[in-house]
Amino acid sequence: MPKLLDEIVAIRGDELALADEFGRTTWSELDERTRRLINAFKGASIGPGDTIALMMGNRRECFEIFQAAAHLGVTYVPVNWHWVADELAYVLDDADAKALIVGHRFVEVAEQALSDNRSQGVQLSLALGEGPTEHLNDYEEFISSGNTSDLPADQQLLGGPMFYTSGTTGRPKGVRGALSGGETIPTEVMQLIGSSMASYVPQGGRSLLVGPVYHSAQWAFTFMPMVNGSSVVMRHKFDGAETVKLIDEEKITNIHLVPTQFKRMLDISAEDKESFTGESLEAVWHGAAPCPPPWKKAMLDWFGPKIHEYYGSTEGAFISNILADDWIRKEGSVGKPVETIEVIIIDENGERIEEPNMPGVLYFRNLMGMGFEYHKAPEKTAEAHLEPGVFTTGDIGYLDEEGYLWLSDRKIDMIISGGVNIYPAEIEAVIAEHPGVADVSVIGVPNEEYGEEVKAVVECSDGHQGNDEFSKELLQLCNQKLAGYKRPKSIDFVNQLPRTGTGKILKRKLREPYWEGLERSI
């Protein structure tokens, strides 16, 4: 019996473990399918140290794959399912993926990516809900090929996720953390995995997943509690009215949301709001993007003091949190650092700041010794670290007299749209391919629903004019090479981009006219 499931199955085997639009799975069924999958992977020569990629959507099968990989010492890469074939092929190559498993919605993209020379390392490719295609075999046939025998305890190795996050160098980079895989699972690590989320979600409760599980936070708020006995109900797409209905119908105890989802829930009909009781709900956690205070206050008025906030990153996991009652007193703070994190603030001269309320670059040390590295990018790993074990998110902030953390600025270039981090460098590289572009800068501008949207500001080459026709041409180029959420919503043209004396584009100056008169959380 897989080590992560044995106690839960013994006590609650017939109870719900997973539910999605397509069906429901008990703990006993999950245990059997996980064992079959472990043995099927072994039969396909996928084992400790190998990497598999998943482009599946929010489906029950994701979690059985997470479980199987966790016991087999396999690293899994949850792929952003908005990516186009070029982006998928890049990650398959960069991650050295030996297998690709896709949901029925993404077969066409997968077929195109698997035809790319960069995908030659993929030895096993499977699809859910689709019969065999040119490159993809049936997932259910594969899982049924595995037997249900137990993997000996001494052969159960710890495997985990490698999430890809974009960066200022353009292409996404894999983040390898302490749980990414390869070693025998010691009891203390298992206990850590099982209890690490206890302060965030009710033990043995029921999580609702309505954000993409390829985001590290959505994974952490569902899979990690699952190890401790929490079941997971999920939907592939978010709908505000359906979400409040599901909370009541499925007796949800905890959910992770982003501010854009708050806004959509607040905008549902009065009738849907009145029918919602929320009696089972104990915690709503939000992060991933700054939340406009009016939205948060409205959610607190509606849900009561259950709306809690955290600050973290794919690289550093959870750094701080603030409960609802504290936030009312400390509006705008991201809370106190968690017990396992030491905050180090560095000034512009590289000196440590000890005084309260003095902003500087934020660095963090994980006191449990859990670190990270960027896959195949030692220079990027070094860039993110002040010294071994001390890393930065690139944010600017300070600690107040009571030890609460405040953010006064964030990664200057990053755009956060609907809770999704978008880095301009990759978009700029695509637009710069056009011979009519002398230079380009991509910035975030206000969007009422998503917080920010992507805008490109272009300096034209000689002989080209910045007009509607050229704008459409550049947008079409982006449509061909970028996932939808990365594509600029509009393009502005300028005679000359503002620069420093050394030639660096002044993005803050570019942004100022668009944000004039508007408040920003950070």
Short mmCIF file of C-alpha atoms in Angstrom, two decimals:
data_model
loop_
_atom_site.label_atom_id
_atom_site.label_comp_id
_atom_site.label_asym_id
_atom_site.label_seq_id
_atom_site.Cartn_x
_atom_site.Cartn_y
_atom_site.Cartn_z
CA MET A 1 0.00 0.00 0.00
CA PRO A 2 1.46 3.42 -0.89
CA LYS A 3 2.93 4.99 2.22
CA LEU A 4 1.12 8.32 1.85
CA LEU A 5 -2.28 6.63 1.74
CA ASP A 6 -2.12 3.63 4.06
CA GLU A 7 -3.53 5.14 7.27
CA ILE A 8 -6.28 7.05 5.44
CA VAL A 9 -7.38 4.00 3.44
CA ALA A 10 -7.47 1.81 6.54
CA ILE A 11 -9.83 4.18 8.34
CA ARG A 12 -11.82 5.91 5.58
CA GLY A 13 -11.48 3.69 2.53
CA ASP A 14 -15.08 4.09 1.36
CA GLU A 15 -15.19 7.86 1.82
CA LEU A 16 -14.67 10.45 -0.91
CA ALA A 17 -11.09 11.29 -1.87
CA LEU A 18 -11.54 13.11 -5.21
CA ALA A 19 -14.37 14.58 -7.28
CA ASP A 20 -14.48 16.41 -10.60
CA GLU A 21 -16.98 16.98 -13.42
CA PHE A 22 -16.47 13.41 -14.63
CA GLY A 23 -16.94 11.41 -11.44
CA ARG A 24 -15.94 10.59 -7.88
CA THR A 25 -13.15 8.45 -6.40
CA THR A 26 -12.95 6.91 -2.92
CA TRP A 27 -9.73 6.54 -0.93
CA SER A 28 -9.69 2.78 -1.61
CA GLU A 29 -10.13 3.36 -5.34
CA LEU A 30 -7.39 5.98 -5.29
CA ASP A 31 -5.11 3.53 -3.49
CA GLU A 32 -5.72 0.80 -6.08
CA ARG A 33 -5.24 3.13 -9.06
CA THR A 34 -2.09 4.58 -7.51
CA ARG A 35 -0.61 1.09 -7.06
CA ARG A 36 -1.47 0.17 -10.64
CA LEU A 37 0.06 3.40 -11.91
CA ILE A 38 3.26 2.88 -9.91
CA ASN A 39 3.71 -0.57 -11.42
CA ALA A 40 2.74 0.60 -14.92
CA PHE A 41 5.39 3.34 -14.71
CA LYS A 42 7.96 0.76 -13.56
CA GLY A 43 7.00 -1.43 -16.51
CA ALA A 44 7.60 1.54 -18.82
CA SER A 45 11.07 2.04 -17.28
CA ILE A 46 10.08 5.25 -15.52
CA GLY A 47 11.52 5.45 -12.04
CA PRO A 48 13.65 7.36 -9.54
CA GLY A 49 15.27 10.46 -10.99
CA ASP A 50 13.05 10.57 -14.08
CA THR A 51 10.75 13.44 -14.99
CA ILE A 52 7.21 13.36 -16.38
CA ALA A 53 5.12 16.28 -17.66
CA LEU A 54 1.37 16.73 -17.16
CA MET A 55 -0.89 18.98 -19.23
CA MET A 56 -4.24 17.79 -17.96
CA GLY A 57 -6.52 20.42 -16.51
CA ASN A 58 -8.01 20.04 -13.03
CA ARG A 59 -8.86 16.33 -13.07
CA ARG A 60 -8.91 13.52 -10.51
CA GLU A 61 -6.24 11.68 -12.48
CA CYS A 62 -3.76 14.48 -11.69
CA PHE A 63 -3.78 13.52 -8.04
CA GLU A 64 -3.26 9.80 -8.61
CA ILE A 65 -0.26 10.72 -10.78
CA PHE A 66 1.02 13.03 -8.03
CA GLN A 67 0.64 10.16 -5.55
CA ALA A 68 2.35 7.60 -7.80
CA ALA A 69 5.25 9.94 -8.58
CA ALA A 70 5.61 10.78 -4.89
CA HIS A 71 6.20 7.10 -4.09
CA LEU A 72 8.39 6.32 -7.07
CA GLY A 73 10.96 9.10 -6.77
CA VAL A 74 9.72 10.71 -9.98
CA THR A 75 9.69 14.46 -10.58
CA TYR A 76 6.50 15.74 -12.19
CA VAL A 77 6.05 19.00 -14.09
CA PRO A 78 2.48 20.39 -14.04
CA VAL A 79 2.42 22.25 -17.36
CA ASN A 80 0.46 25.45 -17.91
CA TRP A 81 -2.36 24.26 -20.16
CA HIS A 82 -2.69 27.65 -21.83
CA TRP A 83 0.68 27.17 -23.49
CA VAL A 84 0.98 26.65 -27.23
CA ALA A 85 2.92 23.78 -28.82
CA ASP A 86 6.19 25.71 -29.02
CA GLU A 87 6.11 26.42 -25.28
CA LEU A 88 5.23 22.82 -24.42
CA ALA A 89 8.02 21.46 -26.63
CA TYR A 90 10.49 23.79 -24.91
CA VAL A 91 9.55 22.51 -21.44
CA LEU A 92 9.59 18.84 -22.49
CA ASP A 93 13.14 19.40 -23.70
CA ASP A 94 14.31 21.59 -20.82
CA ALA A 95 12.89 19.27 -18.15
CA ASP A 96 14.25 16.13 -19.87
CA ALA A 97 10.75 14.68 -19.66
CA LYS A 98 10.49 10.94 -20.37
CA ALA A 99 6.68 10.99 -20.35
CA LEU A 100 3.84 13.35 -21.23
CA ILE A 101 0.27 12.86 -20.01
CA VAL A 102 -2.44 15.18 -21.34
CA GLY A 103 -6.13 15.77 -20.78
CA HIS A 104 -8.63 15.45 -23.60
CA ARG A 105 -8.74 19.23 -24.08
CA PHE A 106 -5.05 19.43 -24.97
CA VAL A 107 -4.52 16.58 -27.42
CA GLU A 108 -4.04 18.88 -30.42
CA VAL A 109 -1.36 20.97 -28.69
CA ALA A 110 0.36 17.81 -27.46
CA GLU A 111 0.37 16.27 -30.93
CA GLN A 112 2.03 19.38 -32.35
CA ALA A 113 4.59 19.51 -29.53
CA LEU A 114 5.44 15.81 -29.86
CA SER A 115 6.13 16.36 -33.56
CA ASP A 116 8.81 18.89 -32.59
CA ASN A 117 12.42 17.66 -32.59
CA ARG A 118 12.83 19.00 -29.06
CA SER A 119 10.42 16.32 -27.79
CA GLN A 120 12.52 13.35 -28.87
CA GLY A 121 13.30 12.42 -25.26
CA VAL A 122 9.64 11.61 -24.54
CA GLN A 123 9.33 7.81 -24.44
CA LEU A 124 5.76 7.54 -23.13
CA SER A 125 2.85 9.76 -24.16
CA LEU A 126 -0.69 9.27 -22.90
CA ALA A 127 -4.05 10.99 -23.25
CA LEU A 128 -7.14 10.90 -21.04
CA GLY A 129 -10.50 10.42 -22.69
CA GLU A 130 -9.10 10.08 -26.20
CA GLY A 131 -8.35 6.91 -28.11
CA PRO A 132 -4.88 6.29 -29.51
CA THR A 133 -3.72 9.07 -31.82
CA GLU A 134 -0.56 9.46 -33.87
CA HIS A 135 1.59 10.15 -30.81
CA LEU A 136 -0.66 9.42 -27.81
CA ASN A 137 -1.83 6.17 -26.23
CA ASP A 138 -4.84 5.71 -23.96
CA TYR A 139 -4.20 6.51 -20.29
CA GLU A 140 -6.76 4.04 -18.93
CA GLU A 141 -5.25 1.19 -20.94
CA PHE A 142 -1.85 2.11 -19.56
CA ILE A 143 -2.98 2.21 -15.95
CA SER A 144 -4.79 -1.12 -16.29
CA SER A 145 -1.53 -2.70 -17.45
CA GLY A 146 -0.09 -2.25 -13.97
CA ASN A 147 -0.80 -4.77 -11.23
CA THR A 148 -1.90 -3.90 -7.70
CA SER A 149 1.07 -5.33 -5.85
CA ASP A 150 2.63 -3.15 -3.19
CA LEU A 151 5.90 -1.41 -3.77
CA PRO A 152 8.21 -2.47 -0.91
CA ALA A 153 8.56 0.30 1.65
CA ASP A 154 12.32 0.52 1.14
CA GLN A 155 11.74 1.14 -2.57
CA GLN A 156 9.30 4.00 -2.04
CA LEU A 157 11.25 7.12 -2.88
CA LEU A 158 10.19 10.71 -2.46
CA GLY A 159 9.17 12.42 -5.69
CA GLY A 160 7.58 15.80 -6.13
CA PRO A 161 6.80 18.72 -8.41
CA MET A 162 9.01 20.99 -10.44
CA PHE A 163 7.01 24.08 -11.30
CA TYR A 164 8.05 26.29 -14.19
CA THR A 165 8.11 29.99 -13.53
CA SER A 166 8.93 32.71 -16.02
CA GLY A 167 11.79 35.09 -15.40
CA THR A 168 13.51 38.16 -16.69
CA THR A 169 15.55 36.03 -19.09
CA GLY A 170 12.38 35.25 -21.02
CA ARG A 171 11.94 31.48 -21.13
CA PRO A 172 10.35 29.75 -18.13
CA LYS A 173 12.70 27.99 -15.72
CA GLY A 174 12.00 24.94 -13.60
CA VAL A 175 12.16 25.41 -9.83
CA ARG A 176 13.59 22.39 -8.04
CA GLY A 177 12.65 22.37 -4.37
CA ALA A 178 13.36 20.09 -1.43
CA LEU A 179 10.52 17.73 -2.41
CA SER A 180 11.41 17.36 -6.09
CA GLY A 181 12.56 13.82 -5.63
CA GLY A 182 14.93 10.92 -5.46
CA GLU A 183 15.60 9.81 -1.88
CA THR A 184 14.15 7.22 0.50
CA ILE A 185 11.17 8.61 2.38
CA PRO A 186 12.08 8.93 6.08
CA THR A 187 9.29 8.94 8.65
CA GLU A 188 10.04 12.51 9.75
CA VAL A 189 9.69 13.81 6.18
CA MET A 190 6.37 12.01 5.83
CA GLN A 191 5.18 13.62 9.06
CA LEU A 192 6.35 17.00 7.81
CA ILE A 193 4.41 16.58 4.56
CA GLY A 194 1.30 15.52 6.43
CA SER A 195 1.34 18.33 8.97
CA SER A 196 2.86 21.26 7.09
CA MET A 197 -0.51 22.64 6.00
CA ALA A 198 -2.24 22.13 9.36
CA SER A 199 -2.09 25.84 10.17
CA TYR A 200 -3.68 26.75 6.82
CA VAL A 201 -6.49 24.23 6.34
CA PRO A 202 -8.59 22.00 8.61
CA GLN A 203 -7.11 18.53 9.06
CA GLY A 204 -9.17 15.89 7.28
CA GLY A 205 -11.39 18.53 5.70
CA ARG A 206 -12.44 19.03 2.09
CA SER A 207 -10.62 21.38 -0.29
CA LEU A 208 -12.21 23.04 -3.32
CA LEU A 209 -9.86 23.51 -6.28
CA VAL A 210 -11.07 26.17 -8.72
CA GLY A 211 -7.72 27.50 -9.88
CA PRO A 212 -5.21 25.74 -12.15
CA VAL A 213 -3.27 23.03 -10.32
CA TYR A 214 -0.19 23.88 -12.39
CA HIS A 215 0.22 26.84 -10.00
CA SER A 216 2.32 25.92 -6.99
CA ALA A 217 -0.13 27.52 -4.54
CA GLN A 218 -3.13 25.60 -5.90
CA TRP A 219 -1.09 22.40 -5.67
CA ALA A 220 0.03 23.20 -2.13
CA PHE A 221 -3.49 23.99 -0.91
CA THR A 222 -4.91 20.72 -2.28
CA PHE A 223 -2.30 17.96 -2.60
CA MET A 224 -0.48 18.75 0.65
CA PRO A 225 -3.67 18.65 2.78
CA MET A 226 -4.65 15.48 0.91
CA VAL A 227 -1.61 13.74 2.37
CA ASN A 228 -3.12 14.57 5.75
CA GLY A 229 -6.53 13.15 4.84
CA SER A 230 -8.34 16.03 3.13
CA SER A 231 -10.45 15.19 0.10
CA VAL A 232 -10.44 17.41 -2.98
CA VAL A 233 -13.37 18.59 -5.10
CA MET A 234 -12.29 20.33 -8.29
CA ARG A 235 -13.51 22.14 -11.35
CA HIS A 236 -11.51 22.85 -14.50
CA LYS A 237 -12.92 26.35 -14.87
CA PHE A 238 -13.93 28.86 -12.24
CA ASP A 239 -17.48 30.17 -12.06
CA GLY A 240 -18.47 32.43 -9.18
CA ALA A 241 -22.04 31.21 -8.78
CA GLU A 242 -21.05 27.55 -9.12
CA THR A 243 -18.29 28.00 -6.55
CA VAL A 244 -20.57 29.24 -3.77
CA LYS A 245 -23.03 26.47 -4.63
CA LEU A 246 -20.31 23.81 -4.47
CA ILE A 247 -19.10 25.07 -1.09
CA ASP A 248 -22.52 24.29 0.38
CA GLU A 249 -23.33 21.14 -1.60
CA GLU A 250 -19.95 19.46 -1.08
CA LYS A 251 -19.46 20.75 2.48
CA ILE A 252 -16.19 22.41 1.56
CA THR A 253 -13.98 23.43 4.50
CA ASN A 254 -11.26 25.38 2.68
CA ILE A 255 -10.55 27.04 -0.64
CA HIS A 256 -7.72 29.02 -2.24
CA LEU A 257 -8.71 32.02 -4.37
CA VAL A 258 -7.09 34.97 -6.12
CA PRO A 259 -8.49 38.53 -6.03
CA THR A 260 -10.03 38.28 -9.51
CA GLN A 261 -12.11 35.35 -8.26
CA PHE A 262 -13.21 37.45 -5.29
CA LYS A 263 -14.51 40.06 -7.73
CA ARG A 264 -16.41 37.50 -9.79
CA MET A 265 -17.99 36.01 -6.69
CA LEU A 266 -19.00 39.45 -5.46
CA ASP A 267 -20.67 40.06 -8.83
CA ILE A 268 -22.99 37.02 -8.75
CA SER A 269 -26.73 37.56 -8.48
CA ALA A 270 -28.37 38.58 -5.21
CA GLU A 271 -30.40 35.37 -5.35
CA ASP A 272 -27.26 33.20 -5.50
CA LYS A 273 -25.74 35.15 -2.63
CA GLU A 274 -28.82 34.77 -0.47
CA SER A 275 -28.97 31.01 -0.97
CA PHE A 276 -25.35 30.59 0.17
CA THR A 277 -24.84 29.59 3.80
CA GLY A 278 -21.12 28.73 3.95
CA GLU A 279 -21.72 26.76 7.14
CA SER A 280 -19.01 24.18 6.40
CA LEU A 281 -16.40 26.71 5.29
CA GLU A 282 -13.59 27.37 7.76
CA ALA A 283 -10.90 29.09 5.71
CA VAL A 284 -10.54 31.06 2.48
CA TRP A 285 -6.89 31.68 1.64
CA HIS A 286 -5.78 34.17 -0.98
CA GLY A 287 -2.47 35.27 -2.43
CA ALA A 288 -0.75 35.35 -5.84
CA ALA A 289 -1.62 39.03 -6.43
CA PRO A 290 -2.30 42.24 -4.50
CA CYS A 291 -5.94 42.38 -3.44
CA PRO A 292 -7.76 45.73 -3.65
CA PRO A 293 -8.90 46.48 -0.07
CA PRO A 294 -12.53 47.18 -1.09
CA TRP A 295 -12.82 43.67 -2.56
CA LYS A 296 -11.36 42.07 0.55
CA LYS A 297 -13.58 44.11 2.86
CA ALA A 298 -16.63 43.10 0.82
CA MET A 299 -15.63 39.42 1.08
CA LEU A 300 -15.14 39.77 4.84
CA ASP A 301 -18.58 41.37 5.14
CA TRP A 302 -20.09 38.45 3.22
CA PHE A 303 -18.09 35.44 4.46
CA GLY A 304 -17.14 36.72 7.90
CA PRO A 305 -13.61 36.52 9.39
CA LYS A 306 -12.58 33.53 7.27
CA ILE A 307 -10.60 35.42 4.61
CA HIS A 308 -6.89 34.92 5.27
CA GLU A 309 -3.88 36.01 3.23
CA TYR A 310 -0.39 34.63 2.68
CA TYR A 311 2.75 35.86 0.95
CA GLY A 312 5.05 33.47 -0.84
CA SER A 313 6.49 32.33 -4.12
CA THR A 314 7.09 29.19 -6.14
CA GLU A 315 10.71 29.34 -5.03
CA GLY A 316 10.20 30.12 -1.35
CA ALA A 317 6.78 28.58 -0.66
CA PHE A 318 5.00 30.22 2.30
CA ILE A 319 6.82 33.19 3.76
CA SER A 320 4.19 34.98 5.85
CA ASN A 321 0.49 34.97 6.56
CA ILE A 322 -2.13 37.17 8.14
CA LEU A 323 -5.50 36.07 9.50
CA ALA A 324 -8.68 38.05 8.92
CA ASP A 325 -8.83 39.72 12.34
CA ASP A 326 -5.20 40.83 12.13
CA TRP A 327 -5.68 42.19 8.61
CA ILE A 328 -8.53 44.42 9.78
CA ARG A 329 -6.07 45.94 12.27
CA LYS A 330 -3.09 45.90 9.87
CA GLU A 331 -4.74 46.57 6.52
CA GLY A 332 -2.19 46.18 3.74
CA SER A 333 0.28 43.99 5.61
CA VAL A 334 1.05 40.46 4.40
CA GLY A 335 1.42 39.30 7.98
CA LYS A 336 4.09 37.85 10.21
CA PRO A 337 6.74 35.51 8.82
CA VAL A 338 6.00 31.85 9.44
CA GLU A 339 8.09 30.14 12.12
CA THR A 340 10.40 28.48 9.60
CA ILE A 341 11.37 31.74 7.84
CA GLU A 342 13.86 34.41 8.85
CA VAL A 343 13.45 37.77 7.11
CA ILE A 344 16.62 39.64 6.14
CA ILE A 345 16.34 43.17 4.71
CA ILE A 346 19.24 44.61 2.71
CA ASP A 347 19.71 48.28 1.81
CA GLU A 348 21.08 49.67 -1.47
CA ASN A 349 24.62 49.46 -0.10
CA GLY A 350 24.33 45.77 0.67
CA GLU A 351 24.04 46.34 4.42
CA ARG A 352 21.49 44.62 6.63
CA ILE A 353 18.66 46.85 7.91
CA GLU A 354 17.78 46.24 11.56
CA GLU A 355 15.45 49.20 12.19
CA PRO A 356 11.67 48.79 11.77
CA ASN A 357 9.79 50.54 8.96
CA MET A 358 12.91 50.90 6.80
CA PRO A 359 12.36 49.39 3.34
CA GLY A 360 14.95 47.35 1.51
CA VAL A 361 15.31 44.28 -0.66
CA LEU A 362 13.67 41.32 1.07
CA TYR A 363 15.70 38.15 1.56
CA PHE A 364 14.58 35.01 3.36
CA ARG A 365 16.24 32.06 5.05
CA ASN A 366 14.36 28.78 5.48
CA LEU A 367 15.34 27.65 8.98
CA MET A 368 14.63 24.01 8.11
CA GLY A 369 17.32 24.12 5.46
CA MET A 370 14.86 23.62 2.59
CA GLY A 371 16.16 25.45 -0.45
CA PHE A 372 15.63 25.57 -4.20
CA GLU A 373 17.52 25.87 -7.44
CA TYR A 374 16.58 26.78 -10.98
CA HIS A 375 16.82 23.75 -13.25
CA LYS A 376 19.81 24.00 -15.60
CA ALA A 377 20.31 27.64 -14.62
CA PRO A 378 23.07 27.95 -11.99
CA GLU A 379 23.59 31.61 -12.82
CA LYS A 380 19.92 32.35 -12.17
CA THR A 381 20.09 30.37 -8.92
CA ALA A 382 23.11 32.39 -7.83
CA GLU A 383 21.35 35.64 -8.77
CA ALA A 384 18.46 34.82 -6.44
CA HIS A 385 20.70 34.11 -3.45
CA LEU A 386 22.58 36.50 -1.18
CA GLU A 387 24.46 33.50 0.20
CA PRO A 388 23.70 29.77 0.34
CA GLY A 389 20.24 29.34 1.85
CA VAL A 390 19.33 33.05 1.72
CA PHE A 391 17.12 33.94 -1.25
CA THR A 392 15.11 36.87 -2.55
CA THR A 393 11.79 37.18 -4.34
CA GLY A 394 12.96 40.53 -5.70
CA ASP A 395 10.40 42.39 -3.64
CA ILE A 396 10.97 45.54 -1.61
CA GLY A 397 9.51 45.79 1.87
CA TYR A 398 9.99 46.22 5.60
CA LEU A 399 9.05 44.88 9.01
CA ASP A 400 7.14 47.13 11.40
CA GLU A 401 7.61 47.39 15.19
CA GLU A 402 5.37 44.36 15.78
CA GLY A 403 7.16 42.17 13.24
CA TYR A 404 4.52 42.42 10.50
CA LEU A 405 5.81 42.34 6.93
CA TRP A 406 4.81 45.04 4.47
CA LEU A 407 5.55 45.18 0.74
CA SER A 408 6.34 48.63 -0.62
CA ASP A 409 7.16 47.51 -4.16
CA ARG A 410 7.37 44.31 -6.12
CA LYS A 411 9.45 42.85 -8.89
CA ILE A 412 9.47 45.91 -11.08
CA ASP A 413 8.98 44.19 -14.40
CA MET A 414 6.47 41.53 -13.41
CA ILE A 415 2.82 41.88 -14.41
CA ILE A 416 0.16 40.17 -12.29
CA SER A 417 -3.04 39.62 -14.24
CA GLY A 418 -5.82 37.71 -12.51
CA GLY A 419 -3.32 36.15 -10.11
CA VAL A 420 -1.03 34.97 -12.92
CA ASN A 421 2.58 36.16 -13.00
CA ILE A 422 3.60 37.39 -16.46
CA TYR A 423 7.16 38.42 -17.22
CA PRO A 424 7.69 40.87 -20.10
CA ALA A 425 11.02 39.54 -21.41
CA GLU A 426 9.51 36.60 -23.28
CA ILE A 427 6.83 38.81 -24.87
CA GLU A 428 9.37 41.48 -25.78
CA ALA A 429 11.56 38.87 -27.46
CA VAL A 430 8.68 37.80 -29.72
CA ILE A 431 7.74 41.35 -30.75
CA ALA A 432 11.39 42.29 -31.28
CA GLU A 433 11.63 39.60 -33.99
CA HIS A 434 9.70 41.88 -36.35
CA PRO A 435 12.04 43.98 -38.52
CA GLY A 436 9.77 46.98 -38.08
CA VAL A 437 10.46 47.09 -34.33
CA ALA A 438 13.47 49.11 -33.22
CA ASP A 439 12.76 48.43 -29.57
CA VAL A 440 9.88 47.35 -27.34
CA SER A 441 8.90 47.44 -23.70
CA VAL A 442 6.04 45.42 -22.21
CA ILE A 443 4.30 46.78 -19.11
CA GLY A 444 1.22 46.18 -16.99
CA VAL A 445 -1.60 48.71 -17.21
CA PRO A 446 -4.85 48.90 -15.20
CA ASN A 447 -7.64 46.40 -15.81
CA GLU A 448 -10.73 46.61 -13.60
CA GLU A 449 -11.34 42.86 -13.49
CA TYR A 450 -7.84 41.39 -13.64
CA GLY A 451 -5.88 44.12 -11.85
CA GLU A 452 -3.44 44.47 -14.73
CA GLU A 453 -3.33 43.65 -18.42
CA VAL A 454 -0.42 43.39 -20.83
CA LYS A 455 0.46 46.37 -23.02
CA ALA A 456 3.38 46.64 -25.45
CA VAL A 457 4.99 50.01 -26.13
CA VAL A 458 6.90 49.97 -29.42
CA GLU A 459 9.55 52.19 -30.96
CA CYS A 460 9.38 51.69 -34.73
CA SER A 461 12.30 51.14 -37.08
CA ASP A 462 12.94 53.59 -39.90
CA GLY A 463 10.43 53.08 -42.68
CA HIS A 464 7.67 51.72 -40.43
CA GLN A 465 4.76 53.65 -39.02
CA GLY A 466 2.98 53.01 -35.74
CA ASN A 467 -0.59 52.59 -36.94
CA ASP A 468 -3.53 50.19 -36.57
CA GLU A 469 -2.33 48.00 -39.41
CA PHE A 470 1.13 47.54 -37.87
CA SER A 471 -0.45 46.96 -34.46
CA LYS A 472 -2.60 44.14 -35.86
CA GLU A 473 0.47 42.62 -37.51
CA LEU A 474 2.37 42.55 -34.22
CA LEU A 475 -0.61 41.15 -32.30
CA GLN A 476 -0.92 38.37 -34.87
CA LEU A 477 2.76 37.54 -34.34
CA CYS A 478 2.07 37.24 -30.60
CA ASN A 479 -0.99 35.06 -31.26
CA GLN A 480 1.22 32.60 -33.12
CA LYS A 481 3.97 32.37 -30.52
CA LEU A 482 2.51 33.09 -27.10
CA ALA A 483 -0.14 31.64 -24.82
CA GLY A 484 -3.29 33.75 -24.64
CA TYR A 485 -2.66 35.19 -21.18
CA LYS A 486 0.76 36.51 -22.27
CA ARG A 487 -0.45 38.29 -25.40
CA PRO A 488 -0.65 42.10 -25.29
CA LYS A 489 -4.19 43.42 -25.23
CA SER A 490 -3.02 46.60 -26.94
CA ILE A 491 0.03 48.23 -28.49
CA ASP A 492 1.07 51.86 -28.21
CA PHE A 493 3.74 53.50 -30.36
CA VAL A 494 6.26 56.12 -29.23
CA ASN A 495 8.98 58.04 -31.04
CA GLN A 496 11.53 57.11 -28.41
CA LEU A 497 11.39 54.89 -25.33
CA PRO A 498 12.59 56.62 -22.12
CA ARG A 499 16.01 55.39 -21.01
CA THR A 500 18.63 55.85 -18.33
CA GLY A 501 22.07 57.19 -19.15
CA THR A 502 23.27 53.60 -19.56
CA GLY A 503 20.52 52.81 -22.06
CA LYS A 504 18.18 50.85 -19.78
CA ILE A 505 14.49 51.45 -20.50
CA LEU A 506 12.71 53.31 -17.70
CA LYS A 507 9.67 51.07 -17.31
CA ARG A 508 8.41 52.93 -14.28
CA LYS A 509 8.28 56.14 -16.33
CA LEU A 510 6.44 54.27 -19.10
CA ARG A 511 3.84 53.01 -16.63
CA GLU A 512 3.19 56.30 -14.86
CA PRO A 513 0.68 57.84 -17.33
CA TYR A 514 -1.49 54.73 -17.30
CA TRP A 515 -1.62 54.56 -13.49
CA GLU A 516 -2.01 58.29 -12.81
CA GLY A 517 -4.77 58.93 -10.28
CA LEU A 518 -5.20 55.25 -9.46
CA GLU A 519 -4.32 53.50 -6.21
CA ARG A 520 -2.12 50.44 -6.27
CA SER A 521 -1.80 47.92 -3.47
CA ILE A 522 1.95 47.71 -4.14
#
